[in-house]
Each structure stands twice: as structure tokens, then as C-alpha cells.
């Protein structure tokens, strides 16, 4: 047998500031300098006004569960094994992020559950933002 | 175009074909595309020399391969005036028919072959894992998690139950059991659906489409030319498409579930028809929640009535108000990326389905595909209304 590692993000020019933020314990998104739109996911151009000018702003890291599922059979062999949850969290500021919920029983997960970010370092470069029930 | 009705009924499907399909090891995607193309050309009765356009769907999991459509054309000994590979997944068959209709209307082509072939485990090529750095690290990989999220939201927003998803799967299996070509013909009960293992909760195995090797093809030409051919014209009375990213992307989130509605609206407007006029429909059914979604956005059911509608057997060909996926669909006939849906929509107009609806005048077909695994998840919806 051989082990297939779980895939980790490979930051690009557009996403590197996001991953630099999570490494430092900050959840960030781009805000358009021209129209003020807060965009997700990171991209070169604003989908509202097509401006490329933006600043990275720090988000609260708080939100609520928008959707959640339990993966029993993954297309990707790295995720074969025990069932695990994947959630979509809607942040207070609007963006919706894919993530995993941690420190919570499956039976306690529901749409609308208030959550907050829990940073989970994978190596020196990549820290994944997962979410736990809000304190 | 200022008035989409200008194109209504001007182009038509003259011929359709499927290759062998099922789990067919040792075969090739190209082989299936060619087999289906030859079958569609023979079905139409058109001379090969009249085909001067070729559109081909980029097969999934084939890695980077250039010039797919050109290669199909060369293999078939065609010299097209227009040739293009298209890439909208299961939305492509109808997207190609739209493109073909426009090419014929514009005078660029006289007859256009639309083709597809897929081999799910091509020898020597490892399936590529499509990637989003904002989804895959969490184990949200591929279409199944995406559609499980859609299902979860339907359960939350409109109270759909797993048993109602099961009623959809059971109806389509009933049709497949009458179709000698279908991959899954064993009878299925609601209890079978409920007992099938979880794939991604809230979806059971029997909420998910089959895995299929095979191909399909369609010949589109002017309605005038099709009328002189072997089977006459299955007219493209209306069509539409829209691309969106509801579920995850908040920028385009509409109240409730709304993705795809615009594709239906374009098609209804172009055809001068509405949901009440449809005699039979083939809905793109990669997963049962997509059928629920389609029934709502294309105007067949209100969100609060869709669950009772499917549970009452309304999708069944012999007792339902809206006979749906009468060859068995992707769930039970096979996953031919929606080409089998177009073929069945044409059979219903010709009166040759194995679950034939009487006196079909309006035969509708939908497509769905794209990149649910990218950031933002992005899907294409396509709709075609066929008439005699």
C-alpha cells in the first residue's frame, strides 16, 4: 500500500495574501478600491466593476453554517477512510467559504449554527481555516 | 438577437445516435465518438459530404488533449468549414445544438455534427483531480459534494425529504427497466433507495448517476433540409442557456433557489410556449436534487409542491402529469453527458420510445454541467424545446 497525501493549496499571485493571512491568524478578503465590493474567492478583477485595484482587509472570522454534508465516499483517494464533514460557512461579512467544522459532534451540526474560525497549521507555509462553534 | 423568435424552428435535429455504452473496458473515447457519429449520420440519411460543421464535447478525465473536434472530423473524413471543441460538461449537447442552429442560420454551415465520447478509465491516463485551493483541501472534491450541498439546502429551504428524492430514482428506474439499452434494469423500490449506502450525506448511492463509457451524436441542419431526410425534422423551437454559481457564490444569490431560471425563460420566449405545453421532458439528472431544482426553475412546480408532485408518481410515463426521463436518465439508463437525453427527446417526437407518451407535440430536454469543483463553483444550464 502507499499513502496519498491530502492536497494542500498552492498559492497563486491572487491568493498568496489570503494564505499569508491565515498563517498569521487572520482571515482576509479583497475589497475593491473602486466600488467597495468585498469579493470571494480571491481574483485578479472585481466581478462587479472589473477594477483590478483592491486592498486586503481583515474579516471577523465569525459566521454561521450555510450548508453541511458528510463525505462517506470521496473521489479523491486521500480522503478515503472515516466519514467526515464539509461545511459551507457564510461569514458575517458575506463571503461563503468551504471548510470543515471541528470541535463539534455531527449531531450538533445544523444550518445556522454560529461558528468562528479555528486556524489549523499544516506546514510552515499553509494554515487552513477551519471553523468551530462560536464561544 | 433582438427577437429570439426569429430563430425558432429554423434549425432541426435530423439524426441522432448512441454508441455502445455501459462499462466497456478496453475501449476509447475517440472510438465511442466515431461510433455514435456514424450512427447519427446514418440515422439522418444525410450524405457525409453535406456535413460541414463539427462540434465535439471535450471528454472529462482525458487530461490536456488539443484539437479534439478536429481529430473527430479527420477520423470521419470530413472537411468542415467550422470545427470546435466545446467544454460545458453535461450542458454541452444542447449548447452545441444552439451553436449549430446559429451556424446554420448565419450560413456558415449547412449541417453540423455534434458528438461526444467518453471512456471513464482511459488506459495510461490517470484521472486528473480538478482543483480548487479553497475546496479540495477540505475534502470537497467533485460533483457529489456540490450536489449534496444543493440537497441539504433544498431540505432546509423547502422541506424536501430523502424519500422524495427516492421517488424520483424509482420512477426513472421504472423507465429504464423497459429500455433494453439501459445499464440498470433491475426493479428498484423506495426501500432499496433508502437502504443504499451513503455516498455524501444527504445523498445515498441511488441518488447518484451511473458511471458510463460510451458516446452520442446529433446531426443539426435547417428545418427545410431535415424535412426531406429520413425521419423529418425535430425542430429546435426554443433554446436558452445561463451560467451561474448559486449555492456558494453570494454575489448572484437569489432569494430561494434560482439558478437556471433564465435558460428556461429564454427557451419559452423563443418557442412561444410554456411549461403547461410540454408533453414529455428529459431533465438532466446527475443527482436527484438536480431534478427537484429543474422542476422548480423551469416552472413545472412551485417549491412548496415539488415534493408531493414527485411522490405522487407524476414523473412516470404511464400515470404522471409530466413524464420525465422516459429512457431512464443518467440515474438508470447511463451517463452519456445528456446526449442520451437529446436522443430520447427525439424518440418521443418520432414515437419510438420504449416508454412512449401518446401524441407528443412538445418534447423538452435540459442540460447541466461545468465546474462545480472550482472556486467559485460554476455551472451551466441549457434548455431546448423540440417540436414536430
PDB file of C-alpha atoms in Angstrom, chain A residues 1-130:
ATOM      1  CA  UNK A   1       0.000   0.000   0.000  1.00  0.00           C
ATOM      2  CA  UNK A   2       1.004   3.579  -0.421  1.00  0.00           C
ATOM      3  CA  UNK A   3      -0.245   6.740   1.185  1.00  0.00           C
ATOM      4  CA  UNK A   4      -1.596   9.651  -0.817  1.00  0.00           C
ATOM      5  CA  UNK A   5      -1.206  12.974   0.978  1.00  0.00           C
ATOM      6  CA  UNK A   6      -4.194  15.251   1.269  1.00  0.00           C
ATOM      7  CA  UNK A   7      -3.786  18.024  -1.296  1.00  0.00           C
ATOM      8  CA  UNK A   8      -2.808  21.430   0.082  1.00  0.00           C
ATOM      9  CA  UNK A   9      -3.276  24.799  -1.588  1.00  0.00           C
ATOM     10  CA  UNK A  10      -0.610  26.029  -3.968  1.00  0.00           C
ATOM     11  CA  UNK A  11      -0.901  29.815  -3.587  1.00  0.00           C
ATOM     12  CA  UNK A  12      -1.010  31.971  -6.686  1.00  0.00           C
ATOM     13  CA  UNK A  13      -0.419  35.693  -7.140  1.00  0.00           C
ATOM     14  CA  UNK A  14      -4.117  36.261  -6.403  1.00  0.00           C
ATOM     15  CA  UNK A  15      -4.393  34.010  -3.352  1.00  0.00           C
ATOM     16  CA  UNK A  16      -0.977  34.348  -1.665  1.00  0.00           C
ATOM     17  CA  UNK A  17      -2.101  37.247   0.581  1.00  0.00           C
ATOM     18  CA  UNK A  18      -5.000  35.115   1.812  1.00  0.00           C
ATOM     19  CA  UNK A  19      -2.709  32.239   2.783  1.00  0.00           C
ATOM     20  CA  UNK A  20      -0.193  34.647   4.280  1.00  0.00           C
ATOM     21  CA  UNK A  21      -3.079  35.939   6.401  1.00  0.00           C
ATOM     22  CA  UNK A  22      -4.154  32.543   7.695  1.00  0.00           C
ATOM     23  CA  UNK A  23      -0.533  31.779   8.589  1.00  0.00           C
ATOM     24  CA  UNK A  24      -0.620  34.882  10.792  1.00  0.00           C
ATOM     25  CA  UNK A  25      -4.012  34.049  12.280  1.00  0.00           C
ATOM     26  CA  UNK A  26      -6.051  36.446  10.124  1.00  0.00           C
ATOM     27  CA  UNK A  27      -8.905  35.716   7.748  1.00  0.00           C
ATOM     28  CA  UNK A  28      -8.692  38.161   4.836  1.00  0.00           C
ATOM     29  CA  UNK A  29     -10.545  39.059   1.649  1.00  0.00           C
ATOM     30  CA  UNK A  30     -10.084  41.605  -1.109  1.00  0.00           C
ATOM     31  CA  UNK A  31     -12.098  44.820  -1.071  1.00  0.00           C
ATOM     32  CA  UNK A  32     -12.371  46.649  -4.399  1.00  0.00           C
ATOM     33  CA  UNK A  33     -10.839  50.139  -4.245  1.00  0.00           C
ATOM     34  CA  UNK A  34     -13.282  51.410  -6.846  1.00  0.00           C
ATOM     35  CA  UNK A  35     -16.709  50.007  -5.934  1.00  0.00           C
ATOM     36  CA  UNK A  36     -16.098  48.716  -2.411  1.00  0.00           C
ATOM     37  CA  UNK A  37     -17.276  45.167  -3.237  1.00  0.00           C
ATOM     38  CA  UNK A  38     -15.878  42.521  -0.895  1.00  0.00           C
ATOM     39  CA  UNK A  39     -15.052  39.603  -3.162  1.00  0.00           C
ATOM     40  CA  UNK A  40     -14.639  35.888  -2.659  1.00  0.00           C
ATOM     41  CA  UNK A  41     -12.802  33.850  -3.856  1.00  0.00           C
ATOM     42  CA  UNK A  42      -9.627  35.878  -4.439  1.00  0.00           C
ATOM     43  CA  UNK A  43      -9.385  37.014  -8.053  1.00  0.00           C
ATOM     44  CA  UNK A  44      -7.481  39.466 -10.229  1.00  0.00           C
ATOM     45  CA  UNK A  45     -10.532  41.503 -11.179  1.00  0.00           C
ATOM     46  CA  UNK A  46     -13.660  42.707  -9.380  1.00  0.00           C
ATOM     47  CA  UNK A  47     -16.710  40.808 -10.731  1.00  0.00           C
ATOM     48  CA  UNK A  48     -18.891  43.892 -10.199  1.00  0.00           C
ATOM     49  CA  UNK A  49     -16.899  46.771 -11.740  1.00  0.00           C
ATOM     50  CA  UNK A  50     -13.913  44.961 -13.378  1.00  0.00           C
ATOM     51  CA  UNK A  51     -11.364  47.039 -11.473  1.00  0.00           C
ATOM     52  CA  UNK A  52      -8.098  45.368 -10.543  1.00  0.00           C
ATOM     53  CA  UNK A  53      -7.366  47.791  -7.691  1.00  0.00           C
ATOM     54  CA  UNK A  54      -8.073  46.371  -4.275  1.00  0.00           C
ATOM     55  CA  UNK A  55      -6.895  46.128  -0.687  1.00  0.00           C
ATOM     56  CA  UNK A  56      -6.826  43.084   1.555  1.00  0.00           C
ATOM     57  CA  UNK A  57      -8.999  43.588   4.626  1.00  0.00           C
ATOM     58  CA  UNK A  58      -9.225  41.525   7.773  1.00  0.00           C
ATOM     59  CA  UNK A  59     -12.537  39.743   8.360  1.00  0.00           C
ATOM     60  CA  UNK A  60     -14.135  38.951  11.708  1.00  0.00           C
ATOM     61  CA  UNK A  61     -13.755  35.199  11.298  1.00  0.00           C
ATOM     62  CA  UNK A  62     -17.315  34.785  12.550  1.00  0.00           C
ATOM     63  CA  UNK A  63     -20.288  33.454  10.663  1.00  0.00           C
ATOM     64  CA  UNK A  64     -22.872  30.699  10.503  1.00  0.00           C
ATOM     65  CA  UNK A  65     -23.245  27.327   8.823  1.00  0.00           C
ATOM     66  CA  UNK A  66     -24.862  27.717   5.372  1.00  0.00           C
ATOM     67  CA  UNK A  67     -24.672  24.026   4.429  1.00  0.00           C
ATOM     68  CA  UNK A  68     -23.025  20.868   5.701  1.00  0.00           C
ATOM     69  CA  UNK A  69     -22.522  17.371   4.311  1.00  0.00           C
ATOM     70  CA  UNK A  70     -20.853  14.150   5.410  1.00  0.00           C
ATOM     71  CA  UNK A  71     -18.474  12.577   2.901  1.00  0.00           C
ATOM     72  CA  UNK A  72     -18.509   8.767   3.068  1.00  0.00           C
ATOM     73  CA  UNK A  73     -17.009   8.055  -0.355  1.00  0.00           C
ATOM     74  CA  UNK A  74     -14.655  10.608  -1.894  1.00  0.00           C
ATOM     75  CA  UNK A  75     -13.498  10.802  -5.496  1.00  0.00           C
ATOM     76  CA  UNK A  76     -10.050  11.555  -4.114  1.00  0.00           C
ATOM     77  CA  UNK A  77      -8.154   8.631  -2.539  1.00  0.00           C
ATOM     78  CA  UNK A  78      -6.504  10.912   0.037  1.00  0.00           C
ATOM     79  CA  UNK A  79      -9.918  11.302   1.653  1.00  0.00           C
ATOM     80  CA  UNK A  80     -10.796   7.619   1.822  1.00  0.00           C
ATOM     81  CA  UNK A  81     -11.391   6.472   5.386  1.00  0.00           C
ATOM     82  CA  UNK A  82     -13.778   7.513   8.117  1.00  0.00           C
ATOM     83  CA  UNK A  83     -16.691   9.777   7.132  1.00  0.00           C
ATOM     84  CA  UNK A  84     -16.002  13.480   7.702  1.00  0.00           C
ATOM     85  CA  UNK A  85     -17.958  16.732   7.473  1.00  0.00           C
ATOM     86  CA  UNK A  86     -17.553  19.514   4.946  1.00  0.00           C
ATOM     87  CA  UNK A  87     -19.367  22.769   5.607  1.00  0.00           C
ATOM     88  CA  UNK A  88     -20.008  25.990   3.770  1.00  0.00           C
ATOM     89  CA  UNK A  89     -19.767  28.847   6.254  1.00  0.00           C
ATOM     90  CA  UNK A  90     -21.332  32.202   5.475  1.00  0.00           C
ATOM     91  CA  UNK A  91     -19.182  34.852   7.119  1.00  0.00           C
ATOM     92  CA  UNK A  92     -20.794  37.844   8.813  1.00  0.00           C
ATOM     93  CA  UNK A  93     -19.287  39.995   6.025  1.00  0.00           C
ATOM     94  CA  UNK A  94     -20.970  37.895   3.269  1.00  0.00           C
ATOM     95  CA  UNK A  95     -18.421  35.537   1.653  1.00  0.00           C
ATOM     96  CA  UNK A  96     -19.134  31.799   1.793  1.00  0.00           C
ATOM     97  CA  UNK A  97     -16.182  29.508   2.430  1.00  0.00           C
ATOM     98  CA  UNK A  98     -15.800  25.764   2.119  1.00  0.00           C
ATOM     99  CA  UNK A  99     -14.330  24.378   5.333  1.00  0.00           C
ATOM    100  CA  UNK A 100     -14.536  21.615   7.929  1.00  0.00           C
ATOM    101  CA  UNK A 101     -16.228  22.024  11.293  1.00  0.00           C
ATOM    102  CA  UNK A 102     -14.082  20.998  14.251  1.00  0.00           C
ATOM    103  CA  UNK A 103     -14.718  20.537  17.964  1.00  0.00           C
ATOM    104  CA  UNK A 104     -18.353  19.633  17.284  1.00  0.00           C
ATOM    105  CA  UNK A 105     -20.406  16.414  17.244  1.00  0.00           C
ATOM    106  CA  UNK A 106     -22.072  15.569  13.937  1.00  0.00           C
ATOM    107  CA  UNK A 107     -25.419  15.507  15.750  1.00  0.00           C
ATOM    108  CA  UNK A 108     -24.958  19.137  16.809  1.00  0.00           C
ATOM    109  CA  UNK A 109     -24.336  20.499  13.302  1.00  0.00           C
ATOM    110  CA  UNK A 110     -27.238  22.434  11.802  1.00  0.00           C
ATOM    111  CA  UNK A 111     -27.774  25.175   9.265  1.00  0.00           C
ATOM    112  CA  UNK A 112     -27.488  28.499  11.045  1.00  0.00           C
ATOM    113  CA  UNK A 113     -25.110  27.267  13.744  1.00  0.00           C
ATOM    114  CA  UNK A 114     -22.908  30.235  14.795  1.00  0.00           C
ATOM    115  CA  UNK A 115     -19.226  29.457  14.203  1.00  0.00           C
ATOM    116  CA  UNK A 116     -15.818  31.099  14.432  1.00  0.00           C
ATOM    117  CA  UNK A 117     -12.559  30.448  12.649  1.00  0.00           C
ATOM    118  CA  UNK A 118     -10.048  27.950  14.080  1.00  0.00           C
ATOM    119  CA  UNK A 119      -6.680  28.124  12.322  1.00  0.00           C
ATOM    120  CA  UNK A 120      -5.108  24.735  11.632  1.00  0.00           C
ATOM    121  CA  UNK A 121      -1.421  24.848  10.546  1.00  0.00           C
ATOM    122  CA  UNK A 122      -0.477  22.150   8.003  1.00  0.00           C
ATOM    123  CA  UNK A 123       3.179  23.132   7.484  1.00  0.00           C
ATOM    124  CA  UNK A 124       5.356  26.277   7.572  1.00  0.00           C
ATOM    125  CA  UNK A 125       3.517  27.834   4.644  1.00  0.00           C
ATOM    126  CA  UNK A 126      -0.096  26.674   4.744  1.00  0.00           C
ATOM    127  CA  UNK A 127      -2.617  27.142   7.539  1.00  0.00           C
ATOM    128  CA  UNK A 128      -6.165  26.026   6.743  1.00  0.00           C
ATOM    129  CA  UNK A 129      -9.042  27.994   8.249  1.00  0.00           C
ATOM    130  CA  UNK A 130     -11.499  25.533   9.774  1.00  0.00           C
TER     131      UNK A 130
END
